[in-house]
Amino acid sequence: MMMFCDLHMHSTASDGTTLPEELPIIAKAAGVAAIALTDHDTTDGLPSCAEACARVGVQFVPGIEVSTDPGPPPGEPADLPVRRGTQHILGLFVRHDDPKLLQVRNRMQQARDSRNPAIVAKLNELGVNITYEEVERLAAVQGTQIIGRPHIAQVLIDKGYVKSVQDAFARYLRQGAPAYVRRDRLPPKDALDAIHHAGGLAILAHPVQLGLADPAALEHRILRLKELGLDGLETRHADHTAADAARFEALAAKHHLLTGGGSDFHGSRKPVDLGSQHVPMAVYERLHAAWQNRSSRSQFASLS
Ligand code: AMP
Ligand code: FE
Ligand code: FE
Ligand code: ZN
């Protein structure tokens, strides 16, 4: 049987519905030999996932996914409330208790804690009767401290206002919808520095979500991130077509960047299966080698 890896997934520590310790069991059953847990803005799920991976016999990559600010479109003022696209950066092989990464986590949690009640207030103005306490209770039952729109969507489903998570985003929560509230995101340099401080590799997640249709603009953005320390691009992802994946593979090769890939599994919150991107184990092996190479060099540097 051909063995695959899956280097992008979420657990109940952020907005997935699967416990961190259940992920390796699902992976094993799907023929996935290596997984990265990459929860949004938190490493809280990593220790229990690591332990379960060791028990089940799945290679484990401790990770994180950080939302960063793409900045305003060229020539636009910084405070313009326009659509900016999504710029997520994956950290792979990070130390879960790195102080800089924990700082990122706390900063992002604060940004969420000030944005989420504003979303509920907008929903209330639209005649949707939910309270922020209900959202917090749902998150507490799930066991996460990183509360996001998917949790608000779940409350909307439970109270009969919408049919599905997709429905909740389309009607209320997506960028441009009536209950959307922007949240502060990290400058990309801060995310890249924190990931490197934690010993990890930084991979640009789902580049298609940058929303840069113009190939020159896309290449320019990737080069700017590379100057800030980006190590690679996620080429296979549930949102990418085969043509997207090929395009990103070519860009990575051209600019000497590593490549990653994964399903972005969220349990029952997204119609995507763990392992469904069929990412070859060679992708994991290359990243692992690059990471080992770098950590042995930095160890040598700190000795000399
Ligand atoms: P937040 O972190 O609160 O900004 O919420 C972002 C999360 O919501 C993403 O990580 C996705 O899991 C989910 N999401 C974003 N857009 C959609 C959408 N259109 N449909 C379903 N889920 C979405
Ligand atoms: Fe998510
Ligand atoms: Fe993402
Ligand atoms: Zn993700």
mmCIF file of C-alpha atoms and ligand atoms in Angstrom:
data_model
loop_
_atom_site.group_PDB
_atom_site.id
_atom_site.type_symbol
_atom_site.label_atom_id
_atom_site.label_comp_id
_atom_site.label_asym_id
_atom_site.label_seq_id
_atom_site.Cartn_x
_atom_site.Cartn_y
_atom_site.Cartn_z
ATOM 1 C CA MET A 1 0.000 0.000 0.000
ATOM 2 C CA MET A 2 1.269 3.446 -0.985
ATOM 3 C CA MET A 3 1.927 5.539 2.115
ATOM 4 C CA PHE A 4 0.937 9.171 2.375
ATOM 5 C CA CYS A 5 1.437 12.079 4.740
ATOM 6 C CA ASP A 6 -0.956 14.877 5.715
ATOM 7 C CA LEU A 7 0.767 18.012 6.981
ATOM 8 C CA HIS A 8 -2.193 20.311 7.692
ATOM 9 C CA MET A 9 -5.093 19.554 10.051
ATOM 10 C CA HIS A 10 -7.043 20.926 13.000
ATOM 11 C CA SER A 11 -8.310 19.483 16.282
ATOM 12 C CA THR A 12 -10.664 20.536 19.058
ATOM 13 C CA ALA A 13 -7.780 22.673 20.375
ATOM 14 C CA SER A 14 -8.869 25.185 17.686
ATOM 15 C CA ASP A 15 -11.798 24.796 15.283
ATOM 16 C CA GLY A 16 -11.709 21.099 14.420
ATOM 17 C CA THR A 17 -14.184 18.596 15.866
ATOM 18 C CA THR A 18 -11.706 15.721 16.418
ATOM 19 C CA LEU A 19 -9.714 15.333 19.634
ATOM 20 C CA PRO A 20 -5.927 15.647 19.109
ATOM 21 C CA GLU A 21 -5.457 12.067 20.355
ATOM 22 C CA GLU A 22 -7.996 10.708 17.830
ATOM 23 C CA LEU A 23 -6.193 12.106 14.769
ATOM 24 C CA PRO A 24 -3.495 9.392 14.512
ATOM 25 C CA ILE A 25 -6.144 6.667 14.683
ATOM 26 C CA ILE A 26 -8.022 8.195 11.744
ATOM 27 C CA ALA A 27 -4.697 8.710 9.940
ATOM 28 C CA LYS A 28 -3.627 5.099 10.386
ATOM 29 C CA ALA A 29 -6.940 3.824 9.021
ATOM 30 C CA ALA A 30 -6.532 6.088 5.961
ATOM 31 C CA GLY A 31 -3.002 4.895 5.142
ATOM 32 C CA VAL A 32 -1.399 8.110 6.375
ATOM 33 C CA ALA A 33 2.028 7.489 7.925
ATOM 34 C CA ALA A 34 2.906 11.038 9.040
ATOM 35 C CA ILE A 35 0.692 13.896 10.237
ATOM 36 C CA ALA A 36 1.164 17.506 11.282
ATOM 37 C CA LEU A 37 -1.311 19.010 13.731
ATOM 38 C CA THR A 38 -1.569 22.687 12.764
ATOM 39 C CA ASP A 39 -4.246 24.284 14.931
ATOM 40 C CA HIS A 40 -5.013 27.977 14.422
ATOM 41 C CA ASP A 41 -2.850 30.168 16.660
ATOM 42 C CA THR A 42 -2.244 27.490 19.325
ATOM 43 C CA THR A 43 -0.001 24.560 20.224
ATOM 44 C CA ASP A 44 -2.315 23.358 23.018
ATOM 45 C CA GLY A 45 -3.207 20.084 21.236
ATOM 46 C CA LEU A 46 0.364 19.035 20.407
ATOM 47 C CA PRO A 47 1.410 17.062 23.530
ATOM 48 C CA SER A 48 -1.600 14.726 23.512
ATOM 49 C CA CYS A 49 -1.411 14.251 19.732
ATOM 50 C CA ALA A 50 2.331 13.448 19.987
ATOM 51 C CA GLU A 51 1.687 10.832 22.634
ATOM 52 C CA ALA A 52 -1.100 9.194 20.628
ATOM 53 C CA CYS A 53 1.040 9.177 17.463
ATOM 54 C CA ALA A 54 3.813 7.356 19.315
ATOM 55 C CA ARG A 55 1.284 4.818 20.607
ATOM 56 C CA VAL A 56 -0.355 4.214 17.217
ATOM 57 C CA GLY A 57 2.874 4.303 15.160
ATOM 58 C CA VAL A 58 2.348 7.448 13.074
ATOM 59 C CA GLN A 59 5.169 9.982 12.531
ATOM 60 C CA PHE A 60 4.274 13.256 14.224
ATOM 61 C CA VAL A 61 5.068 16.799 13.136
ATOM 62 C CA PRO A 62 4.195 19.366 15.813
ATOM 63 C CA GLY A 63 2.761 22.412 14.042
ATOM 64 C CA ILE A 64 0.698 25.583 14.177
ATOM 65 C CA GLU A 65 -1.168 27.784 11.659
ATOM 66 C CA VAL A 66 -0.851 31.529 12.216
ATOM 67 C CA SER A 67 -3.148 34.094 10.544
ATOM 68 C CA THR A 68 -1.073 37.025 9.319
ATOM 69 C CA ASP A 69 -1.939 40.399 7.883
ATOM 70 C CA PRO A 70 -1.308 40.555 4.135
ATOM 71 C CA GLY A 71 -1.244 44.346 4.354
ATOM 72 C CA PRO A 72 -3.162 46.725 2.121
ATOM 73 C CA PRO A 73 -3.139 46.266 -1.655
ATOM 74 C CA PRO A 74 -0.232 48.195 -3.244
ATOM 75 C CA GLY A 75 -0.931 51.916 -3.242
ATOM 76 C CA GLU A 76 -3.879 51.739 -0.831
ATOM 77 C CA PRO A 77 -3.892 53.332 2.640
ATOM 78 C CA ALA A 78 -3.302 50.882 5.495
ATOM 79 C CA ASP A 79 -6.669 51.498 7.187
ATOM 80 C CA LEU A 80 -8.850 50.952 4.110
ATOM 81 C CA PRO A 81 -11.526 48.368 4.987
ATOM 82 C CA VAL A 82 -11.149 46.390 1.765
ATOM 83 C CA ARG A 83 -10.989 42.686 1.125
ATOM 84 C CA ARG A 84 -7.403 41.606 1.678
ATOM 85 C CA GLY A 85 -7.337 37.867 1.135
ATOM 86 C CA THR A 86 -6.108 35.299 3.631
ATOM 87 C CA GLN A 87 -2.431 34.832 4.484
ATOM 88 C CA HIS A 88 -1.914 31.860 6.806
ATOM 89 C CA ILE A 89 1.542 30.587 7.694
ATOM 90 C CA LEU A 90 2.139 27.029 8.897
ATOM 91 C CA GLY A 91 4.920 26.328 11.382
ATOM 92 C CA LEU A 92 6.143 22.705 11.139
ATOM 93 C CA PHE A 93 8.420 20.954 13.677
ATOM 94 C CA VAL A 94 7.861 23.687 16.275
ATOM 95 C CA ARG A 95 8.570 23.315 20.004
ATOM 96 C CA HIS A 96 5.105 23.519 21.558
ATOM 97 C CA ASP A 97 6.289 25.431 24.625
ATOM 98 C CA ASP A 98 8.460 28.021 22.896
ATOM 99 C CA PRO A 99 7.959 31.354 24.723
ATOM 100 C CA LYS A 100 7.708 33.414 21.515
ATOM 101 C CA LEU A 101 5.104 31.060 20.092
ATOM 102 C CA LEU A 102 3.130 31.242 23.342
ATOM 103 C CA GLN A 103 3.277 35.042 23.063
ATOM 104 C CA VAL A 104 1.750 34.775 19.578
ATOM 105 C CA ARG A 105 -0.950 32.543 20.985
ATOM 106 C CA ASN A 106 -1.820 35.029 23.734
ATOM 107 C CA ARG A 107 -1.811 37.963 21.353
ATOM 108 C CA MET A 108 -4.113 36.163 18.933
ATOM 109 C CA GLN A 109 -6.414 35.052 21.731
ATOM 110 C CA GLN A 110 -6.768 38.685 22.814
ATOM 111 C CA ALA A 111 -7.552 39.731 19.233
ATOM 112 C CA ARG A 112 -10.242 37.025 19.070
ATOM 113 C CA ASP A 113 -11.670 37.902 22.474
ATOM 114 C CA SER A 114 -12.223 41.484 21.379
ATOM 115 C CA ARG A 115 -13.593 40.594 17.920
ATOM 116 C CA ASN A 116 -15.977 37.733 18.739
ATOM 117 C CA PRO A 117 -18.432 39.653 20.989
ATOM 118 C CA ALA A 118 -18.618 42.323 18.235
ATOM 119 C CA ILE A 119 -19.758 39.627 15.769
ATOM 120 C CA VAL A 120 -22.461 38.502 18.210
ATOM 121 C CA ALA A 121 -23.561 42.151 18.661
ATOM 122 C CA LYS A 122 -23.930 42.495 14.878
ATOM 123 C CA LEU A 123 -25.926 39.260 14.745
ATOM 124 C CA ASN A 124 -28.198 40.580 17.494
ATOM 125 C CA GLU A 125 -28.782 43.762 15.459
ATOM 126 C CA LEU A 126 -29.786 41.525 12.554
ATOM 127 C CA GLY A 127 -32.408 39.893 14.774
ATOM 128 C CA VAL A 128 -30.429 36.733 15.498
ATOM 129 C CA ASN A 129 -30.839 35.924 19.165
ATOM 130 C CA ILE A 130 -27.687 34.296 20.408
ATOM 131 C CA THR A 131 -25.451 35.360 23.293
ATOM 132 C CA TYR A 132 -21.691 35.345 23.604
ATOM 133 C CA GLU A 133 -22.069 33.182 26.718
ATOM 134 C CA GLU A 134 -23.562 30.465 24.489
ATOM 135 C CA VAL A 135 -20.506 30.621 22.210
ATOM 136 C CA GLU A 136 -18.133 30.482 25.185
ATOM 137 C CA ARG A 137 -20.028 27.540 26.670
ATOM 138 C CA LEU A 138 -19.784 25.610 23.378
ATOM 139 C CA ALA A 139 -16.041 26.311 23.175
ATOM 140 C CA ALA A 140 -15.582 25.261 26.818
ATOM 141 C CA VAL A 141 -17.370 21.944 26.210
ATOM 142 C CA GLN A 142 -15.143 21.390 23.182
ATOM 143 C CA GLY A 143 -12.101 22.286 25.272
ATOM 144 C CA THR A 144 -10.670 25.175 23.244
ATOM 145 C CA GLN A 145 -9.577 28.638 24.275
ATOM 146 C CA ILE A 146 -9.110 29.763 20.688
ATOM 147 C CA ILE A 147 -12.651 30.773 19.763
ATOM 148 C CA GLY A 148 -13.421 31.491 16.118
ATOM 149 C CA ARG A 149 -16.235 31.994 13.674
ATOM 150 C CA PRO A 150 -16.763 28.224 13.279
ATOM 151 C CA HIS A 151 -17.850 28.099 16.949
ATOM 152 C CA ILE A 152 -20.290 30.976 16.375
ATOM 153 C CA ALA A 153 -21.516 29.086 13.285
ATOM 154 C CA GLN A 154 -22.144 26.025 15.447
ATOM 155 C CA VAL A 155 -24.334 28.031 17.839
ATOM 156 C CA LEU A 156 -26.267 29.397 14.831
ATOM 157 C CA ILE A 157 -26.850 25.808 13.659
ATOM 158 C CA ASP A 158 -27.839 24.575 17.135
ATOM 159 C CA LYS A 159 -30.389 27.387 17.475
ATOM 160 C CA GLY A 160 -31.853 26.734 14.038
ATOM 161 C CA TYR A 161 -30.767 29.973 12.342
ATOM 162 C CA VAL A 162 -28.743 28.258 9.622
ATOM 163 C CA LYS A 163 -28.490 24.785 8.079
ATOM 164 C CA SER A 164 -24.719 24.333 8.031
ATOM 165 C CA VAL A 165 -21.346 25.947 8.715
ATOM 166 C CA GLN A 166 -21.155 26.902 5.026
ATOM 167 C CA ASP A 167 -24.606 28.479 5.274
ATOM 168 C CA ALA A 168 -23.570 30.454 8.390
ATOM 169 C CA PHE A 169 -20.503 31.845 6.610
ATOM 170 C CA ALA A 170 -22.379 32.645 3.405
ATOM 171 C CA ARG A 171 -25.204 34.487 5.169
ATOM 172 C CA TYR A 172 -23.453 36.112 8.131
ATOM 173 C CA LEU A 173 -19.787 35.435 8.816
ATOM 174 C CA ARG A 174 -17.646 35.572 5.675
ATOM 175 C CA GLN A 175 -15.689 38.693 4.740
ATOM 176 C CA GLY A 176 -18.253 41.107 3.318
ATOM 177 C CA ALA A 177 -21.273 39.433 4.994
ATOM 178 C CA PRO A 178 -23.399 41.529 7.409
ATOM 179 C CA ALA A 179 -21.996 40.174 10.695
ATOM 180 C CA TYR A 180 -18.348 40.123 9.603
ATOM 181 C CA VAL A 181 -15.867 41.843 11.899
ATOM 182 C CA ARG A 182 -12.183 42.027 11.022
ATOM 183 C CA ARG A 183 -9.751 40.805 13.610
ATOM 184 C CA ASP A 184 -6.204 41.950 14.160
ATOM 185 C CA ARG A 185 -3.723 39.682 12.508
ATOM 186 C CA LEU A 186 -0.019 39.307 13.089
ATOM 187 C CA PRO A 187 2.505 41.075 10.843
ATOM 188 C CA PRO A 188 4.014 38.207 8.787
ATOM 189 C CA LYS A 189 7.515 38.932 10.116
ATOM 190 C CA ASP A 190 6.357 38.355 13.708
ATOM 191 C CA ALA A 191 4.816 34.992 12.738
ATOM 192 C CA LEU A 192 7.904 33.897 10.789
ATOM 193 C CA ASP A 193 10.242 34.935 13.623
ATOM 194 C CA ALA A 194 8.169 33.123 16.255
ATOM 195 C CA ILE A 195 8.065 29.922 14.156
ATOM 196 C CA HIS A 196 11.835 30.046 13.647
ATOM 197 C CA HIS A 197 12.419 30.849 17.325
ATOM 198 C CA ALA A 198 10.461 27.668 18.084
ATOM 199 C CA GLY A 199 12.823 25.725 15.801
ATOM 200 C CA GLY A 200 10.242 25.257 13.032
ATOM 201 C CA LEU A 201 9.987 25.611 9.271
ATOM 202 C CA ALA A 202 7.568 28.251 7.925
ATOM 203 C CA ILE A 203 5.327 27.188 5.040
ATOM 204 C CA LEU A 204 2.793 29.467 3.335
ATOM 205 C CA ALA A 205 -0.594 27.718 3.704
ATOM 206 C CA HIS A 206 -3.052 27.396 0.773
ATOM 207 C CA PRO A 207 -1.505 30.179 -1.394
ATOM 208 C CA VAL A 208 -4.676 30.222 -3.486
ATOM 209 C CA GLN A 209 -6.430 31.938 -0.553
ATOM 210 C CA LEU A 210 -4.169 34.983 -0.953
ATOM 211 C CA GLY A 211 -6.655 35.917 -3.652
ATOM 212 C CA LEU A 212 -3.890 37.075 -6.020
ATOM 213 C CA ALA A 213 -5.080 36.075 -9.476
ATOM 214 C CA ASP A 214 -2.308 37.999 -11.221
ATOM 215 C CA PRO A 215 0.746 35.668 -11.438
ATOM 216 C CA ALA A 216 3.189 38.579 -11.069
ATOM 217 C CA ALA A 217 1.452 39.810 -7.885
ATOM 218 C CA LEU A 218 1.514 36.275 -6.464
ATOM 219 C CA GLU A 219 5.215 35.825 -7.215
ATOM 220 C CA HIS A 220 5.974 39.241 -5.741
ATOM 221 C CA ARG A 221 4.155 38.377 -2.501
ATOM 222 C CA ILE A 222 5.977 35.038 -2.215
ATOM 223 C CA LEU A 223 9.334 36.743 -2.744
ATOM 224 C CA ARG A 224 8.529 39.349 -0.118
ATOM 225 C CA LEU A 225 7.647 36.594 2.381
ATOM 226 C CA LYS A 226 10.817 34.711 1.428
ATOM 227 C CA GLU A 227 12.875 37.804 2.261
ATOM 228 C CA LEU A 228 11.216 37.760 5.690
ATOM 229 C CA GLY A 229 12.237 34.113 6.148
ATOM 230 C CA LEU A 230 9.558 31.925 4.523
ATOM 231 C CA ASP A 231 10.868 28.377 3.959
ATOM 232 C CA GLY A 232 8.259 26.840 1.683
ATOM 233 C CA LEU A 233 4.854 26.699 -0.009
ATOM 234 C CA GLU A 234 1.927 24.374 0.603
ATOM 235 C CA THR A 235 1.256 23.002 -2.864
ATOM 236 C CA ARG A 236 -1.442 20.355 -2.303
ATOM 237 C CA HIS A 237 -4.498 21.514 -0.381
ATOM 238 C CA ALA A 238 -8.234 20.833 -0.502
ATOM 239 C CA ASP A 239 -8.836 24.293 -2.032
ATOM 240 C CA HIS A 240 -6.250 23.807 -4.804
ATOM 241 C CA THR A 241 -6.979 22.407 -8.235
ATOM 242 C CA ALA A 242 -4.361 20.153 -9.848
ATOM 243 C CA ALA A 243 -3.326 23.187 -11.922
ATOM 244 C CA ASP A 244 -2.893 25.311 -8.761
ATOM 245 C CA ALA A 245 -0.721 22.613 -7.195
ATOM 246 C CA ALA A 246 1.457 22.427 -10.330
ATOM 247 C CA ARG A 247 1.785 26.226 -10.426
ATOM 248 C CA PHE A 248 2.900 26.370 -6.780
ATOM 249 C CA GLU A 249 5.307 23.441 -7.295
ATOM 250 C CA ALA A 250 6.910 25.374 -10.160
ATOM 251 C CA LEU A 251 7.158 28.570 -8.075
ATOM 252 C CA ALA A 252 8.723 26.646 -5.182
ATOM 253 C CA ALA A 253 11.292 25.066 -7.497
ATOM 254 C CA LYS A 254 12.091 28.391 -9.156
ATOM 255 C CA HIS A 255 12.698 30.150 -5.836
ATOM 256 C CA HIS A 256 14.349 27.257 -3.959
ATOM 257 C CA LEU A 257 11.512 26.866 -1.486
ATOM 258 C CA LEU A 258 10.437 23.656 0.252
ATOM 259 C CA THR A 259 6.955 22.242 -0.355
ATOM 260 C CA GLY A 260 4.264 21.019 2.027
ATOM 261 C CA GLY A 261 0.781 19.628 1.562
ATOM 262 C CA GLY A 262 -2.266 18.488 3.467
ATOM 263 C CA SER A 263 -6.012 18.196 3.692
ATOM 264 C CA ASP A 264 -6.781 21.001 6.191
ATOM 265 C CA PHE A 265 -9.031 18.450 7.902
ATOM 266 C CA HIS A 266 -11.479 20.068 10.411
ATOM 267 C CA GLY A 267 -13.458 16.961 11.412
ATOM 268 C CA SER A 268 -17.163 17.378 10.682
ATOM 269 C CA ARG A 269 -16.861 21.163 10.174
ATOM 270 C CA LYS A 270 -15.582 20.831 6.591
ATOM 271 C CA PRO A 271 -16.422 18.277 3.905
ATOM 272 C CA VAL A 272 -12.788 17.153 3.648
ATOM 273 C CA ASP A 273 -11.252 13.822 4.719
ATOM 274 C CA LEU A 274 -7.947 13.354 6.507
ATOM 275 C CA GLY A 275 -5.369 12.098 4.010
ATOM 276 C CA SER A 276 -7.475 13.044 0.993
ATOM 277 C CA GLN A 277 -4.660 15.024 -0.678
ATOM 278 C CA HIS A 278 -2.547 11.854 -1.062
ATOM 279 C CA VAL A 279 0.661 13.748 -0.341
ATOM 280 C CA PRO A 280 3.627 11.397 -0.906
ATOM 281 C CA MET A 281 5.797 10.531 2.124
ATOM 282 C CA ALA A 282 8.745 12.026 0.204
ATOM 283 C CA VAL A 283 7.313 15.483 1.003
ATOM 284 C CA TYR A 284 7.522 14.688 4.718
ATOM 285 C CA GLU A 285 11.013 13.192 4.326
ATOM 286 C CA ARG A 286 12.337 16.331 2.593
ATOM 287 C CA LEU A 287 10.890 18.659 5.239
ATOM 288 C CA HIS A 288 12.192 16.447 8.034
ATOM 289 C CA ALA A 289 15.696 16.449 6.510
ATOM 290 C CA ALA A 290 15.643 20.240 6.047
ATOM 291 C CA TRP A 291 14.545 20.714 9.643
ATOM 292 C CA GLN A 292 17.223 18.347 11.004
ATOM 293 C CA ASN A 293 19.825 20.034 8.890
ATOM 294 C CA ARG A 294 18.862 23.422 10.221
ATOM 295 C CA SER A 295 18.645 22.389 13.860
ATOM 296 C CA SER A 296 22.031 20.678 13.775
ATOM 297 C CA ARG A 297 23.549 23.807 12.232
ATOM 298 C CA SER A 298 22.008 26.095 14.863
ATOM 299 C CA GLN A 299 23.199 23.729 17.606
ATOM 300 C CA PHE A 300 26.696 23.939 16.173
ATOM 301 C CA ALA A 301 26.420 27.737 16.017
ATOM 302 C CA SER A 302 25.401 27.928 19.664
ATOM 303 C CA LEU A 303 28.373 25.724 20.691
ATOM 304 C CA SER A 304 30.956 27.744 18.829
HETATM 305 P P1 AMP B 1 -11.698 32.902 12.430
HETATM 306 O O1 AMP B 1 -10.448 32.208 12.897
HETATM 307 O O2 AMP B 1 -12.628 33.180 13.531
HETATM 308 O O3 AMP B 1 -11.413 34.105 11.577
HETATM 309 O O4 AMP B 1 -12.433 31.845 11.480
HETATM 310 C C1 AMP B 1 -11.731 31.330 10.376
HETATM 311 C C2 AMP B 1 -12.022 29.845 10.203
HETATM 312 O O5 AMP B 1 -13.338 29.694 9.728
HETATM 313 C C3 AMP B 1 -11.147 29.221 9.149
HETATM 314 O O6 AMP B 1 -10.008 28.682 9.708
HETATM 315 C C4 AMP B 1 -12.012 28.124 8.600
HETATM 316 O O7 AMP B 1 -11.906 26.995 9.411
HETATM 317 C C5 AMP B 1 -13.407 28.663 8.745
HETATM 318 N N1 AMP B 1 -13.952 29.261 7.507
HETATM 319 C C6 AMP B 1 -13.535 30.392 6.887
HETATM 320 N N2 AMP B 1 -14.304 30.670 5.808
HETATM 321 C C7 AMP B 1 -15.236 29.688 5.748
HETATM 322 C C8 AMP B 1 -16.326 29.400 4.856
HETATM 323 N N3 AMP B 1 -16.631 30.205 3.831
HETATM 324 N N4 AMP B 1 -17.065 28.284 5.105
HETATM 325 C C9 AMP B 1 -16.769 27.484 6.159
HETATM 326 N N5 AMP B 1 -15.764 27.700 7.023
HETATM 327 C C10 AMP B 1 -15.005 28.779 6.822
HETATM 328 FE FE FE B 2 -10.142 26.647 10.536
HETATM 329 FE FE FE B 3 -5.803 28.227 6.874
HETATM 330 ZN ZN ZN B 4 -5.906 25.158 8.350
#
